Coordinates of C-alpha atoms and ligand atoms in Angstrom, one line a residue:
M1 CA 176.6 171.1 -11.1
A2 CA 179.4 173.4 -10.4
Y3 CA 182.6 173.2 -12.8
E4 CA 185.6 175.0 -13.2
N5 CA 186.1 175.3 -17.0
I6 CA 182.3 174.7 -18.1
I7 CA 178.9 176.0 -17.0
A8 CA 176.5 173.3 -17.3
E9 CA 172.8 174.7 -16.8
K10 CA 169.2 173.3 -17.8
K11 CA 167.1 175.7 -19.8
G12 CA 163.8 173.8 -19.6
A13 CA 164.1 170.2 -21.7
V14 CA 167.6 171.7 -23.0
G15 CA 170.9 171.0 -21.4
L16 CA 173.3 173.8 -21.9
V17 CA 177.1 173.4 -21.7
T18 CA 178.8 176.8 -22.2
L19 CA 182.8 176.1 -22.6
N20 CA 184.3 178.7 -19.9
R21 CA 188.1 179.0 -20.0
P22 CA 188.4 182.5 -21.5
Q23 CA 192.0 183.0 -20.4
A24 CA 192.7 180.5 -22.8
L25 CA 189.9 181.0 -25.5
N26 CA 188.4 177.6 -24.2
A27 CA 191.2 175.6 -25.5
L28 CA 190.5 172.2 -24.7
C29 CA 192.8 171.2 -21.7
A30 CA 192.2 167.9 -19.8
A31 CA 190.5 169.3 -16.9
L32 CA 188.1 170.8 -19.4
I33 CA 187.4 167.8 -21.1
A34 CA 186.8 165.6 -18.0
E35 CA 184.2 168.2 -16.9
L36 CA 182.6 168.3 -20.6
E37 CA 182.5 164.1 -20.7
E38 CA 180.9 164.4 -16.9
A39 CA 178.3 167.2 -17.8
L40 CA 177.3 165.0 -21.0
D41 CA 177.0 162.2 -18.9
A42 CA 174.7 164.0 -16.5
F43 CA 172.5 165.2 -19.4
E44 CA 172.1 162.1 -21.1
A45 CA 171.1 160.3 -17.7
D46 CA 168.7 163.0 -17.1
D47 CA 165.0 162.2 -18.1
E48 CA 164.0 166.0 -17.9
I49 CA 166.6 166.6 -21.2
G50 CA 165.8 166.0 -24.7
A51 CA 168.4 167.9 -26.2
I52 CA 171.8 169.3 -25.9
V53 CA 173.6 172.7 -26.9
I54 CA 177.3 173.3 -26.4
T55 CA 178.5 176.8 -27.1
G56 CA 181.7 179.0 -26.2
S57 CA 182.0 182.6 -25.6
E58 CA 181.8 185.4 -28.3
K59 CA 185.2 185.4 -29.1
A60 CA 185.8 181.7 -29.1
F61 CA 184.2 178.6 -29.2
A62 CA 187.3 176.8 -28.7
A63 CA 190.9 177.4 -29.9
G64 CA 191.9 173.8 -30.1
A65 CA 193.5 171.5 -28.0
D66 CA 195.6 173.1 -25.1
I67 CA 199.0 173.6 -26.9
K68 CA 200.8 174.4 -23.6
E69 CA 199.7 171.4 -22.1
M70 CA 200.7 168.8 -24.7
K71 CA 203.8 170.4 -26.4
D72 CA 206.4 168.4 -24.1
K73 CA 204.8 165.2 -24.1
S74 CA 206.8 162.4 -25.7
Y75 CA 205.2 159.8 -28.4
M76 CA 205.1 157.2 -25.6
D77 CA 203.1 159.7 -23.1
V78 CA 200.6 160.4 -26.0
Y79 CA 200.5 156.5 -27.1
Q80 CA 200.4 154.9 -23.7
Q81 CA 197.7 157.6 -22.3
D82 CA 195.9 157.2 -25.8
F83 CA 196.1 160.8 -25.7
I84 CA 193.0 162.8 -27.0
T85 CA 190.6 159.9 -26.8
K86 CA 188.8 159.5 -23.3
G87 CA 186.2 162.0 -23.1
W88 CA 187.2 163.8 -26.3
G89 CA 184.8 161.8 -28.4
R90 CA 181.8 161.9 -25.9
L91 CA 180.1 164.4 -27.8
A92 CA 179.5 162.2 -30.9
T93 CA 178.6 159.2 -28.8
C94 CA 175.6 161.2 -26.9
R95 CA 172.1 159.6 -28.1
K96 CA 170.3 162.6 -27.6
P97 CA 170.7 165.2 -30.2
T98 CA 173.0 167.9 -30.1
I99 CA 173.7 171.3 -31.4
A100 CA 177.3 173.1 -31.3
A101 CA 176.5 177.1 -31.1
V102 CA 179.7 178.5 -32.8
S103 CA 180.6 182.0 -32.4
G104 CA 184.4 183.3 -32.9
F105 CA 187.3 180.6 -33.4
A106 CA 186.5 176.8 -33.7
L107 CA 189.9 175.9 -34.8
G108 CA 191.9 172.4 -34.5
G109 CA 190.2 170.3 -31.6
G110 CA 187.6 173.2 -31.3
C111 CA 186.4 172.7 -34.8
E112 CA 186.7 168.9 -34.3
L113 CA 184.6 169.1 -31.3
A114 CA 181.8 171.2 -33.1
M115 CA 182.0 168.6 -35.8
M116 CA 181.1 165.8 -33.3
A117 CA 177.4 167.7 -32.6
D118 CA 174.4 166.4 -34.7
M119 CA 174.5 170.0 -36.2
I120 CA 176.7 173.0 -36.1
I121 CA 174.9 176.6 -36.2
A122 CA 177.3 179.4 -36.4
A123 CA 177.5 183.5 -35.7
D124 CA 178.3 185.6 -38.7
S125 CA 181.7 185.9 -36.6
A126 CA 182.7 182.2 -36.6
K127 CA 186.0 181.1 -38.2
F128 CA 186.6 177.5 -38.6
G129 CA 190.1 176.0 -39.0
Q130 CA 192.4 172.9 -38.7
P131 CA 195.7 175.0 -38.0
E132 CA 197.6 171.9 -36.6
I133 CA 199.9 172.0 -39.5
T134 CA 201.2 175.3 -38.5
I135 CA 202.4 173.9 -35.0
G136 CA 204.1 170.8 -36.6
T137 CA 201.1 168.5 -36.0
I138 CA 197.9 167.3 -37.9
P139 CA 194.4 167.1 -36.5
G140 CA 193.9 164.3 -33.9
S141 CA 190.5 164.3 -33.0
G142 CA 188.8 163.5 -36.2
G143 CA 189.6 166.4 -38.3
T144 CA 190.8 164.8 -41.2
Q145 CA 187.9 162.3 -41.4
R146 CA 184.7 164.2 -40.4
L147 CA 185.9 167.4 -42.3
T148 CA 186.4 165.7 -45.4
R149 CA 183.1 163.7 -45.0
F150 CA 181.0 167.2 -44.4
T151 CA 183.0 169.6 -46.9
G152 CA 184.3 167.2 -49.4
K153 CA 188.1 166.7 -50.1
S154 CA 189.2 169.8 -51.7
M155 CA 188.0 172.2 -48.7
A156 CA 189.4 169.6 -46.1
M157 CA 192.8 169.5 -47.9
Y158 CA 192.7 173.3 -48.1
M159 CA 192.1 173.6 -44.5
C160 CA 194.4 171.0 -43.3
L161 CA 197.2 171.6 -45.3
T162 CA 197.2 175.5 -45.3
G163 CA 195.8 175.9 -41.8
E164 CA 193.9 179.0 -43.2
F165 CA 190.3 179.7 -41.5
I166 CA 187.2 179.8 -43.3
D167 CA 184.3 182.3 -42.3
A168 CA 180.8 181.3 -41.8
E169 CA 179.5 182.0 -45.1
T170 CA 182.0 179.5 -46.6
A171 CA 181.4 177.1 -43.8
L172 CA 177.6 177.2 -44.6
R173 CA 178.4 176.9 -48.5
S174 CA 180.6 174.0 -47.6
G175 CA 178.0 172.1 -45.8
L176 CA 179.9 172.4 -42.4
V177 CA 176.9 174.3 -40.8
A178 CA 173.3 174.4 -40.8
K179 CA 172.6 177.9 -40.3
V180 CA 174.5 181.4 -40.0
L181 CA 172.9 184.3 -37.8
P182 CA 174.3 187.4 -36.1
A183 CA 176.1 186.7 -33.0
A184 CA 173.7 188.2 -30.7
E185 CA 171.1 185.9 -32.0
L186 CA 173.0 182.8 -31.9
L187 CA 172.2 181.0 -28.7
D188 CA 168.6 181.8 -28.5
E189 CA 168.5 180.1 -31.9
A190 CA 170.4 177.4 -30.7
L191 CA 168.3 176.9 -27.7
R192 CA 165.2 177.4 -30.0
I193 CA 165.9 174.5 -32.4
A194 CA 167.1 172.1 -29.2
A195 CA 163.9 172.9 -27.5
K196 CA 162.0 171.9 -30.8
V197 CA 163.8 168.6 -31.1
A198 CA 163.3 168.1 -27.4
G199 CA 159.5 168.5 -27.9
F200 CA 159.1 165.4 -30.2
S201 CA 159.3 162.1 -29.2
R202 CA 162.3 161.2 -27.5
P203 CA 162.9 157.9 -28.6
T204 CA 162.0 159.0 -32.3
T205 CA 164.6 162.0 -32.1
M206 CA 167.4 159.3 -31.0
M207 CA 166.4 156.8 -33.6
C208 CA 166.4 159.6 -36.3
K209 CA 169.7 160.7 -35.5
E210 CA 171.2 157.3 -35.4
A211 CA 169.9 156.7 -38.9
V212 CA 171.5 159.7 -40.3
N213 CA 175.0 159.0 -38.6
R214 CA 174.8 155.6 -40.1
A215 CA 175.3 157.3 -43.3
Y216 CA 178.8 158.0 -42.4
E217 CA 179.4 154.8 -41.3
T218 CA 178.1 152.4 -44.2
T219 CA 177.3 151.9 -47.6
L220 CA 174.1 153.4 -49.4
A221 CA 172.6 149.9 -49.5
E222 CA 173.3 149.2 -46.1
G223 CA 172.2 152.8 -44.6
I224 CA 168.9 152.6 -46.5
L225 CA 168.2 148.9 -45.0
F226 CA 169.3 150.1 -41.5
E227 CA 166.9 153.4 -42.1
R228 CA 164.0 151.2 -43.3
R229 CA 164.4 148.8 -40.5
V230 CA 164.5 151.7 -38.1
F231 CA 161.5 153.4 -39.8
H232 CA 159.5 150.0 -39.4
S233 CA 160.4 149.8 -35.9
T234 CA 159.0 153.3 -35.1
F235 CA 155.6 151.6 -35.8
S236 CA 156.1 149.6 -32.6
T237 CA 156.0 152.8 -30.6
E238 CA 153.0 154.3 -28.8
D239 CA 154.4 157.9 -30.2
Q240 CA 154.0 157.1 -34.0
K241 CA 150.3 155.7 -33.3
E242 CA 149.8 159.3 -31.4
G243 CA 151.6 161.3 -33.9
M244 CA 149.8 159.7 -36.9
S245 CA 146.5 159.9 -35.1
A246 CA 146.6 163.1 -34.2
F247 CA 147.5 164.4 -37.7
A248 CA 144.3 162.5 -38.9
E249 CA 142.3 164.0 -36.3
K250 CA 143.3 167.6 -36.7
R251 CA 144.8 168.2 -33.1
K252 CA 148.4 168.6 -31.3
P253 CA 150.0 165.1 -30.5
E254 CA 150.6 164.4 -26.9
W255 CA 154.1 162.5 -27.0
K256 CA 154.5 159.8 -24.3
N257 CA 158.2 159.1 -25.2
R258 CA 157.4 155.5 -25.5
Ligands
CAA301 N1 196.0 176.1 -26.6 C1 196.9 176.8 -25.3 N2 196.3 178.3 -25.4 C2 195.9 178.8 -26.2 C3 195.3 178.0 -27.4 C4 195.5 176.5 -27.5 N3 195.3 176.1 -28.6 N4 194.8 179.1 -28.1 C5 194.7 180.2 -27.3 N5 195.5 180.3 -26.2 C6 195.8 181.1 -25.1 C7 197.1 182.4 -25.7 O1 198.4 181.3 -25.7 C8 196.6 183.2 -25.0 O2 197.2 183.1 -23.8 P1 198.4 184.1 -23.0 O3 197.6 185.5 -22.6 O4 198.4 183.5 -21.6 O5 199.3 184.5 -23.8 C9 195.4 183.5 -24.7 O6 194.5 182.1 -25.1 C10 194.8 184.3 -25.8 O7 195.2 184.0 -27.1 P2 195.8 185.0 -28.3 O8 196.8 186.3 -27.4 O9 196.7 184.2 -29.0 O10 194.6 185.7 -28.9 P3 194.5 186.1 -30.4 O11 193.4 186.8 -30.5 O12 195.8 187.1 -30.7 O13 194.7 184.9 -31.2 C11 194.2 182.8 -32.1 C12 193.5 184.1 -31.4 C13 194.2 182.9 -33.8 C14 193.1 181.8 -31.9 C15 195.5 182.1 -31.3 O14 195.0 182.2 -30.0 C16 195.6 180.8 -32.0 O15 196.2 180.7 -33.2 N6 195.7 179.7 -31.1 C17 196.0 178.3 -31.3 C18 194.9 177.7 -32.7 C19 195.8 176.6 -32.8 O16 196.8 176.1 -33.5 N7 194.7 175.4 -32.6 C20 195.2 173.7 -32.7 C21 195.8 173.4 -31.4 S1 196.5 171.9 -31.9 C22 194.8 170.8 -31.8 O17 193.5 171.3 -31.7 C23 195.3 169.2 -31.9 C24 193.8 168.3 -32.5 O18 193.7 168.1 -33.5 C25 192.9 167.9 -31.2

């Protein structure tokens, strides 16, 4: 599909979205978000796709919401349009596993978008920040909530209250990212991980991420119960029978995605 602000392409069983608005460091304007929503919808509906990677350029994953586009909006504008809602959360609602591959700046809405993916892997050049405080506002797309859950209160407060950026190693130590790599290796590694995930039983990967995500929405006891029931439900799939039989028979499983 041809877009103006993103590139969407298939790499085998992986859907790759590259944010592509270099003149604005991939600032997330309304047109970009609409295209992102459309591309994610298409990958979610595509049976050939088992996982999705979202990335930016070497200089910027995304430098935030488009400040020039929003600076003159009134309270009534943003309230009545429910600004930063439609399309913005689409990545977080994907049922297929998602990876954000972050190089350079992931700031404001860019950091928030990366945090909506199931995992973030970062180039050693990555810089994460919630600098909204420096322009007279606060994070608006989950920054105060997801960052706090992922890094804990102190780091989230530091980032949100000072607007200072953290580097990839700090993000790794803080639990924000899963892995840090040299920039030149970032995309290959993201695609390798995504292809590996896409190569497992599709419904099982979806159930697995659903169970992990539950941890952020509920109590421990309820989360464990949810996990147990989903674990039980995998025994109704052909792929659980195939996976465990293949292990016992010392052969590779052939997933049916059923
Ligand atoms: N919105 C609109 N345009 C942006 C932008 C943004 N968030 N970030 C960068 N740009 C534009 C710049 O205006 C500039 O455009 P021009 O060439 O037309 O002047 C171009 O991208 C290149 O940027 P710089 O010249 O500033 O590049 P730099 O390397 O000197 O600095 C930077 C890079 C530190 C990332 C700097 O651009 C910056 O501070 N950007 C804004 C970061 C920010 O505050 N993000 C939060 C936005 S608010 C938000 O996201 C709310 C929310 O929670 C959803």
